[in-house]
Short mmCIF file of C-alpha atoms in Angstrom, two decimals:
data_model
loop_
_atom_site.label_atom_id
_atom_site.label_comp_id
_atom_site.label_asym_id
_atom_site.label_seq_id
_atom_site.Cartn_x
_atom_site.Cartn_y
_atom_site.Cartn_z
CA MET A 22 -39.09 48.53 -23.11
CA GLN A 23 -39.69 50.01 -19.66
CA CYS A 24 -40.33 53.44 -21.19
CA SER A 25 -42.80 51.92 -23.70
CA ASN A 26 -44.71 50.18 -20.92
CA LYS A 27 -45.04 53.44 -18.96
CA LEU A 28 -46.31 55.24 -22.08
CA SER A 29 -48.94 52.54 -22.74
CA LEU A 30 -50.05 52.71 -19.11
CA ASN A 31 -50.50 56.48 -19.32
CA ARG A 32 -52.54 56.19 -22.54
CA LEU A 33 -54.74 53.50 -20.96
CA SER A 34 -55.33 55.71 -17.93
CA ILE A 35 -56.40 58.66 -20.07
CA PHE A 36 -58.70 56.42 -22.11
CA LEU A 37 -60.35 55.05 -18.96
CA CYS A 38 -60.76 58.59 -17.67
CA LEU A 39 -62.57 59.66 -20.85
CA CYS A 40 -64.79 56.56 -20.81
CA LEU A 41 -65.68 57.26 -17.21
CA SER A 42 -66.54 60.84 -18.13
CA VAL A 43 -68.86 59.70 -20.92
CA LEU A 44 -70.60 57.20 -18.64
CA CYS A 45 -71.11 59.82 -15.98
CA LEU A 46 -72.40 62.46 -18.42
CA PRO A 47 -76.09 61.34 -18.37
CA LEU A 48 -75.96 61.09 -14.59
CA SER A 49 -74.41 64.44 -13.76
CA GLY A 50 -74.09 67.92 -15.14
CA CYS A 51 -71.13 69.01 -17.23
CA GLN A 52 -69.57 70.84 -14.26
CA GLU A 53 -69.49 67.65 -12.18
CA VAL A 54 -67.90 65.70 -15.05
CA GLU A 55 -65.19 68.34 -15.51
CA THR A 56 -64.46 68.30 -11.79
CA LEU A 57 -64.15 64.52 -11.87
CA GLN A 58 -61.78 64.67 -14.84
CA ARG A 59 -59.57 67.22 -13.12
CA GLU A 60 -59.30 65.09 -9.97
CA ILE A 61 -58.38 61.96 -11.91
CA LEU A 62 -55.78 63.77 -14.04
CA LYS A 63 -54.30 65.35 -10.91
CA LYS A 64 -53.77 61.90 -9.38
CA LEU A 65 -52.24 60.58 -12.59
CA LYS A 66 -49.79 63.48 -12.78
CA GLY A 67 -48.89 62.99 -9.13
CA ASN A 68 -47.61 59.49 -9.92
CA VAL A 69 -45.18 60.77 -12.56
CA ARG A 70 -41.90 61.92 -10.98
CA PRO A 71 -40.43 65.01 -12.64
CA ARG A 72 -36.81 64.76 -13.81
CA GLN A 73 -34.47 66.34 -11.27
CA THR A 74 -32.38 69.23 -12.54
CA PHE A 75 -28.67 68.34 -12.66
CA THR A 76 -26.09 71.04 -12.00
CA PRO A 77 -22.85 70.47 -13.97
CA ARG A 78 -19.83 70.30 -11.68
CA GLU A 79 -16.28 69.03 -11.34
CA GLY A 80 -15.52 65.43 -10.42
CA ILE A 81 -12.62 63.00 -10.14
CA THR A 82 -12.20 59.32 -10.91
CA LEU A 83 -11.81 57.06 -7.87
CA ARG A 84 -10.00 54.36 -9.86
CA ALA A 85 -9.01 53.60 -13.44
CA CYS A 86 -12.13 53.41 -15.61
CA ASN A 87 -13.54 53.40 -19.14
CA VAL A 88 -15.38 56.25 -20.84
CA HIS A 89 -18.12 54.72 -22.99
CA GLN A 90 -19.81 56.00 -26.13
CA THR A 91 -23.28 55.53 -24.59
CA ALA A 92 -24.66 54.99 -21.09
CA ASN A 93 -24.17 51.25 -21.39
CA GLY A 94 -21.30 49.14 -20.09
CA ASN A 95 -21.34 47.09 -23.29
CA SER A 96 -20.98 50.09 -25.59
CA GLU A 97 -17.73 51.13 -27.30
CA VAL A 98 -14.92 52.35 -25.03
CA LEU A 99 -13.80 55.78 -26.21
CA ILE A 100 -10.91 56.20 -23.78
CA LYS A 101 -9.44 54.62 -20.66
CA ILE A 102 -8.52 57.10 -17.93
CA PRO A 103 -6.43 56.51 -14.78
CA ALA A 104 -7.43 57.02 -11.16
CA GLU A 105 -7.67 60.60 -9.86
CA THR A 106 -8.32 62.05 -13.32
CA PRO A 107 -10.32 65.32 -13.17
CA VAL A 108 -13.54 65.17 -15.23
CA HIS A 109 -16.37 67.64 -15.80
CA LEU A 110 -19.76 66.14 -14.96
CA VAL A 111 -22.06 67.39 -17.71
CA ASP A 112 -25.24 65.52 -16.85
CA ARG A 113 -26.70 62.54 -15.03
CA VAL A 114 -28.17 59.85 -17.26
CA GLY A 115 -30.56 57.40 -15.65
CA GLU A 116 -29.72 56.06 -12.20
CA ASN A 117 -26.16 54.85 -12.82
CA TRP A 118 -24.32 57.03 -15.36
CA TYR A 119 -22.72 60.44 -15.79
CA ARG A 120 -22.06 62.17 -19.09
CA VAL A 121 -18.56 63.58 -18.64
CA ARG A 122 -16.05 65.73 -20.46
CA VAL A 123 -12.33 64.99 -20.12
CA ARG A 124 -9.56 67.55 -20.46
CA ASP A 125 -9.05 67.05 -24.19
CA GLY A 126 -12.71 67.96 -24.80
CA ARG A 127 -14.02 64.49 -25.56
CA GLU A 128 -17.33 63.51 -24.00
CA GLY A 129 -18.67 60.11 -23.01
CA TYR A 130 -20.31 58.17 -20.21
CA VAL A 131 -18.90 56.68 -17.01
CA ASP A 132 -20.44 54.65 -14.21
CA GLN A 133 -21.38 56.84 -11.23
CA LYS A 134 -19.66 54.41 -8.86
CA VAL A 135 -16.19 55.35 -10.18
CA VAL A 136 -16.58 59.13 -9.84
CA GLY A 137 -16.35 61.34 -6.75
CA GLY A 138 -17.38 64.95 -6.24
CA GLN A 139 -15.88 68.01 -4.58
CA GLU A 140 -15.64 66.39 -1.13
CA THR A 141 -13.61 63.53 -2.61
CA ILE A 142 -11.34 65.96 -4.47
CA VAL A 143 -10.61 67.83 -1.22
CA LYS A 144 -9.86 64.60 0.69
CA MET A 145 -7.50 63.31 -2.04
CA ASN A 146 -5.60 66.61 -2.08
CA GLU A 147 -5.32 66.58 1.72
CA LEU A 148 -3.88 63.06 1.68
CA ARG A 149 -1.29 63.95 -0.96
CA ARG A 150 -0.22 67.03 1.01
CA SER A 151 0.01 65.02 4.24
CA ILE A 152 2.99 63.00 2.95
CA GLU A 153 4.84 65.80 1.16
CA GLY A 154 8.40 65.89 2.48
CA MET A 155 7.78 62.83 4.70
CA PRO A 156 10.28 59.99 4.27
CA VAL A 157 8.92 56.59 3.30
CA GLN A 158 8.74 54.48 6.48
CA ALA A 159 8.53 51.04 4.87
CA GLU A 160 7.63 49.20 1.68
CA GLY A 161 5.28 46.29 1.28
CA VAL A 162 2.92 44.22 -0.82
CA LEU A 163 -0.69 43.09 -0.41
CA LYS A 164 -0.94 39.42 0.54
CA THR A 165 -4.75 39.25 0.08
CA LYS A 166 -7.46 41.37 -1.51
CA ALA A 167 -7.76 44.67 0.35
CA HIS A 168 -10.14 47.63 0.44
CA PHE A 169 -8.54 50.99 -0.35
CA ARG A 170 -10.16 53.91 1.51
CA LEU A 171 -9.55 57.65 1.92
CA GLU A 172 -10.05 57.41 5.69
CA PRO A 173 -9.03 54.74 8.23
CA GLY A 174 -11.81 52.49 9.53
CA ARG A 175 -14.35 49.98 8.28
CA ASP A 176 -17.17 52.46 7.68
CA PRO A 177 -15.66 54.94 5.15
CA ASP A 178 -16.49 54.34 1.49
CA ILE A 179 -14.37 51.86 -0.45
CA MET A 180 -12.54 53.49 -3.35
CA GLU A 181 -11.36 50.20 -4.82
CA THR A 182 -10.79 46.57 -3.90
CA LEU A 183 -7.10 45.98 -4.61
CA GLU A 184 -5.75 42.63 -5.77
CA PRO A 185 -2.99 40.64 -4.02
CA GLY A 186 0.52 41.52 -5.13
CA LYS A 187 -0.10 45.29 -5.26
CA LYS A 188 3.00 47.15 -4.03
CA PHE A 189 2.94 50.24 -1.84
CA GLU A 190 4.97 52.66 0.25
CA MET A 191 3.94 53.06 3.91
CA TYR A 192 3.99 56.43 5.68
CA GLU A 193 1.93 56.18 8.83
CA ARG A 194 0.15 53.76 11.18
CA VAL A 195 -3.36 54.62 12.46
CA VAL A 196 -5.46 52.78 15.07
CA THR A 197 -9.28 52.73 15.22
CA LEU A 198 -11.72 50.92 17.47
CA LYS A 199 -12.72 47.53 16.15
CA ARG A 200 -16.41 46.99 15.37
CA PRO A 201 -17.88 44.39 17.78
CA LEU A 202 -19.89 42.59 15.07
CA ALA A 203 -18.42 41.46 11.77
CA SER A 204 -21.88 41.60 10.20
CA SER A 205 -21.95 45.38 10.57
CA THR A 206 -18.84 45.81 8.43
CA ARG A 207 -19.37 47.56 5.14
CA GLY A 208 -17.82 46.37 1.90
CA LYS A 209 -17.49 43.23 -0.15
CA SER A 210 -17.39 39.86 1.54
CA GLY A 211 -14.43 37.60 1.99
CA PRO A 212 -14.43 33.84 2.68
CA GLN A 213 -17.54 32.45 4.37
CA GLY A 214 -19.31 35.79 4.06
CA GLN A 215 -16.74 37.69 6.14
CA SER A 216 -15.55 41.15 5.21
CA LEU A 217 -12.05 41.34 3.74
CA GLU A 218 -10.85 42.90 7.02
CA ASP A 219 -12.38 40.13 9.18
CA ALA A 220 -11.10 37.41 6.87
CA ALA A 221 -7.57 38.81 6.95
CA ALA A 222 -7.51 39.06 10.76
CA ALA A 223 -9.00 35.60 11.36
CA ASP A 224 -5.65 33.81 11.32
CA ASP A 225 -3.88 36.38 13.49
CA PRO A 226 -3.49 35.00 17.04
CA SER A 227 -3.36 38.51 18.52
CA SER A 228 -6.51 39.86 16.84
CA ASP A 229 -8.84 38.91 19.70
CA GLN A 230 -6.61 40.22 22.48
CA PHE A 231 -7.64 43.84 22.00
CA LYS A 232 -10.46 45.73 20.31
CA LYS A 233 -8.39 47.70 17.84
CA ASP A 234 -7.97 47.81 14.08
CA VAL A 235 -4.66 48.94 12.62
CA TRP A 236 -4.48 50.77 9.29
CA TYR A 237 -1.53 51.97 7.26
CA LYS A 238 -1.46 55.18 5.26
CA VAL A 239 0.03 54.06 1.96
CA LYS A 240 0.98 55.39 -1.44
CA LEU A 241 0.21 53.04 -4.33
CA GLU A 242 2.27 52.69 -7.49
CA ASP A 243 -0.18 54.96 -9.35
CA SER A 244 0.50 57.68 -6.70
CA ARG A 245 -2.89 57.42 -4.94
CA VAL A 246 -2.71 57.92 -1.17
CA GLY A 247 -5.12 56.24 1.24
CA TYR A 248 -5.56 53.58 3.90
CA VAL A 249 -5.36 49.79 3.86
CA PHE A 250 -6.04 47.33 6.69
CA SER A 251 -2.74 46.11 8.14
CA HIS A 252 -3.64 42.39 8.15
CA ASN A 253 -4.14 42.44 4.37
CA MET A 254 -0.48 43.31 3.75
CA LYS A 255 3.07 42.37 4.54
CA LEU A 256 6.10 44.61 4.78
CA THR A 257 9.17 43.78 2.68
CA PRO A 258 12.35 45.04 4.39
CA PRO A 259 15.78 44.47 2.80
CA GLU A 260 16.66 40.81 3.21
CA ASP A 261 19.88 41.40 5.15
CA ILE A 262 18.15 43.42 7.91
CA ALA A 263 14.83 41.57 8.01
CA ARG A 264 15.93 39.13 10.72
CA THR A 265 18.43 41.24 12.59
CA VAL A 266 16.37 41.17 15.82
CA PRO A 267 14.84 37.78 16.75
CA PHE A 268 11.30 37.47 18.23
CA MET A 269 10.31 40.96 17.07
CA ARG A 270 8.72 42.32 13.89
CA MET A 271 10.14 45.19 11.90
CA VAL A 272 7.56 47.96 11.34
CA ALA A 273 9.71 50.67 9.72
CA TRP A 274 13.19 51.27 8.36
CA ARG A 275 15.05 54.16 6.82
CA THR A 276 18.42 54.58 5.16
CA VAL A 277 20.27 57.32 7.06
CA ASN A 278 23.81 57.13 5.68
CA SER A 279 26.26 54.69 4.13
CA THR A 280 29.59 53.03 4.86
CA ASP A 281 32.31 52.67 2.20
CA ASP A 282 33.63 49.12 2.20
CA PRO A 283 36.87 48.73 0.17
CA ASP A 284 35.79 45.25 -0.88
CA ARG A 285 31.98 45.62 -1.20
CA GLY A 286 31.52 49.27 -2.10
CA ALA A 287 29.00 51.59 -0.46
CA LYS A 288 26.68 49.86 2.03
CA ASN A 289 23.58 51.55 3.42
CA ASN A 290 23.04 51.94 7.16
CA PHE A 291 19.51 51.87 8.56
CA ILE A 292 17.43 53.11 11.45
CA ALA A 293 14.97 50.26 12.06
CA ALA A 294 11.91 50.21 14.35
CA TYR A 295 10.64 46.98 15.91
CA ALA A 296 7.57 45.91 17.87
CA PRO A 297 6.81 42.71 19.83
CA ILE A 298 5.15 39.87 17.91
CA GLY A 299 1.53 39.14 18.89
CA LYS A 300 1.27 41.87 21.51
CA ASP A 301 -0.43 45.28 21.68
CA SER A 302 2.13 47.66 23.15
CA GLY A 303 -0.11 50.71 22.88
CA CYS A 304 2.34 52.33 20.46
CA ASP A 305 3.81 51.76 17.01
CA TYR A 306 7.17 50.35 18.11
CA THR A 307 9.19 49.69 21.28
CA ARG A 308 12.77 49.38 20.02
CA LEU A 309 14.86 51.52 17.72
CA TYR A 310 18.12 50.18 16.31
CA PHE A 311 20.90 51.57 14.18
CA VAL A 312 21.86 48.71 11.87
CA SER A 313 25.24 49.53 10.29
CA TRP A 314 27.64 47.74 8.00
CA SER A 315 30.83 46.36 9.56
CA THR A 316 33.77 46.51 7.15
CA LYS A 317 35.65 44.14 9.44
CA LEU A 318 32.95 41.48 9.86
CA LYS A 319 31.50 42.01 6.36
CA ARG A 320 27.96 41.98 7.69
CA ARG A 321 25.42 44.23 9.40
CA VAL A 322 25.58 44.76 13.14
CA ILE A 323 23.50 46.65 15.71
CA SER A 324 25.72 49.54 16.81
CA TRP A 325 23.11 51.57 18.75
CA GLN A 326 19.69 50.95 20.28
CA LEU A 327 16.98 52.77 22.19
CA ARG A 328 13.91 51.59 24.09
CA LEU A 329 10.85 53.84 23.75
CA ASN A 330 7.11 53.79 23.10
CA GLY A 331 7.53 55.18 19.60
CA VAL A 332 4.96 56.68 17.22
CA LEU A 333 5.57 56.78 13.46
CA PRO A 334 6.75 58.48 11.32
CA ILE A 335 10.51 58.69 11.80
CA THR A 336 11.59 61.88 10.06
CA SER A 337 14.78 63.54 8.86
CA TYR A 338 16.79 65.94 11.03
CA GLN A 339 19.93 68.00 10.59
CA ALA A 340 21.90 70.17 12.99
CA GLU A 341 25.09 72.13 12.29
CA GLY A 342 25.50 70.27 9.02
CA LYS A 343 25.30 66.88 10.72
CA PRO A 344 22.67 64.41 9.44
CA GLY A 345 20.29 62.72 11.84
CA PHE A 346 16.68 61.74 12.50
CA SER A 347 13.72 62.63 14.72
CA VAL A 348 11.35 60.32 16.55
CA ARG A 349 8.13 60.82 18.53
CA TYR A 350 7.26 58.79 21.58
CA LEU A 351 4.48 58.69 24.17
CA HIS A 352 4.92 61.14 27.04
CA PRO A 353 5.61 59.21 30.26
CA SER A 354 3.01 61.15 32.30
CA LYS A 355 0.81 63.27 29.97
CA LYS A 356 -1.72 61.35 27.84
CA ASP A 357 -2.36 64.26 25.49
CA LYS A 358 1.34 64.85 24.77
CA LEU A 359 4.16 63.28 22.80
CA VAL A 360 7.89 63.88 23.08
CA LEU A 361 9.79 64.84 19.94
CA ALA A 362 13.43 63.79 20.22
CA SER A 363 16.09 64.49 17.59
CA PHE A 364 19.43 62.71 17.16
CA VAL A 365 22.54 63.39 15.07
CA PHE A 366 25.52 61.34 13.93
CA SER A 367 28.71 62.73 15.41
CA LYS A 368 32.18 61.18 15.36
CA GLY A 369 30.88 57.68 14.75
CA THR A 370 28.23 57.80 17.46
CA ILE A 371 24.58 58.88 17.77
CA LYS A 372 23.86 61.75 20.14
CA LYS A 373 20.59 63.37 21.24
CA ALA A 374 20.44 66.92 19.90
CA SER A 375 17.10 68.14 21.28
CA GLU A 376 13.88 67.10 22.98
CA GLU A 377 10.50 68.86 23.39
CA GLU A 378 6.85 68.21 24.22
CA ILE A 379 4.34 68.33 21.37
CA PRO A 380 0.55 67.70 21.18
CA ASP A 381 -0.66 64.16 20.54
CA PRO A 382 -3.25 64.31 17.71
CA SER A 383 -4.33 60.68 18.14
CA GLU A 384 -6.65 59.19 20.75
CA LEU A 385 -5.42 55.63 20.18
CA HIS A 386 -2.01 54.07 19.54
#
């Protein structure tokens, strides 16, 4: 209908131009009439925007989406493709659609909002590589709707709005400066017009004590890696170690070895990191505990602890065939440095194996 209206308007304009030429003919010479016609036609052509040339290129889906038979969301769905599926962008159709080709050769149409270009492909690959070989620090579930982004912060583009109940693995904690005005936050709104991030932080008594936002680098069940606002989620540690330390919150845990109990079988032992509740410590955690299984007491006990201004992640370490772990903590006197300390299990105890200064890549903790 819109195309038909434009065509009718163009025909009417040409007709008026010709009528004007005929009316002017007795009043002017032929040369003046031709000049007038050229000027009017030039103005008419100037109002018609030429179709921009589209260069075919590679793309990738930002989330699971449908490939339609035509450039219409109500048309037949040819195929459903998962997030991070490579597609070849054949052409742009209208303002909102791409004609794409999938790997099996089929072609169809997808909404432009669910497809990213080369820059997105690079960022997704970087995120996947960043967690290769890194142990999972914690597991959790979304307690409210949450925006999933490829970079931490409220300004980066939203890849998808995830629903409550979505499970994830956590690898890293990142801090950004909080925006002073909620109205400047990008993204969909939460209750009472707030952003999802503002709405999630509203009930947190500590959220107004410091101007920081905390984000977790997570891996979703479909293997996508990105960032989610910390207040939209809750961590789900094993039940028997969740309340080992009162008045503190567990932020990470890792199985490091196991104890054979004649009556209960093999029981995992954990390194667990804790932080104060409702307080910004300027780091990721302040206490590190070794929570082991006691075959005598038939329960878990804290058999080793360390106070430090720790920075995630906690990684694996091995020396002379002995298993262990490595931690990073804030340097006591150099703001641009961290200390990397490694520990091993030896004869039933935990001993420090090495310690060195390393650069601190983050400006905030």
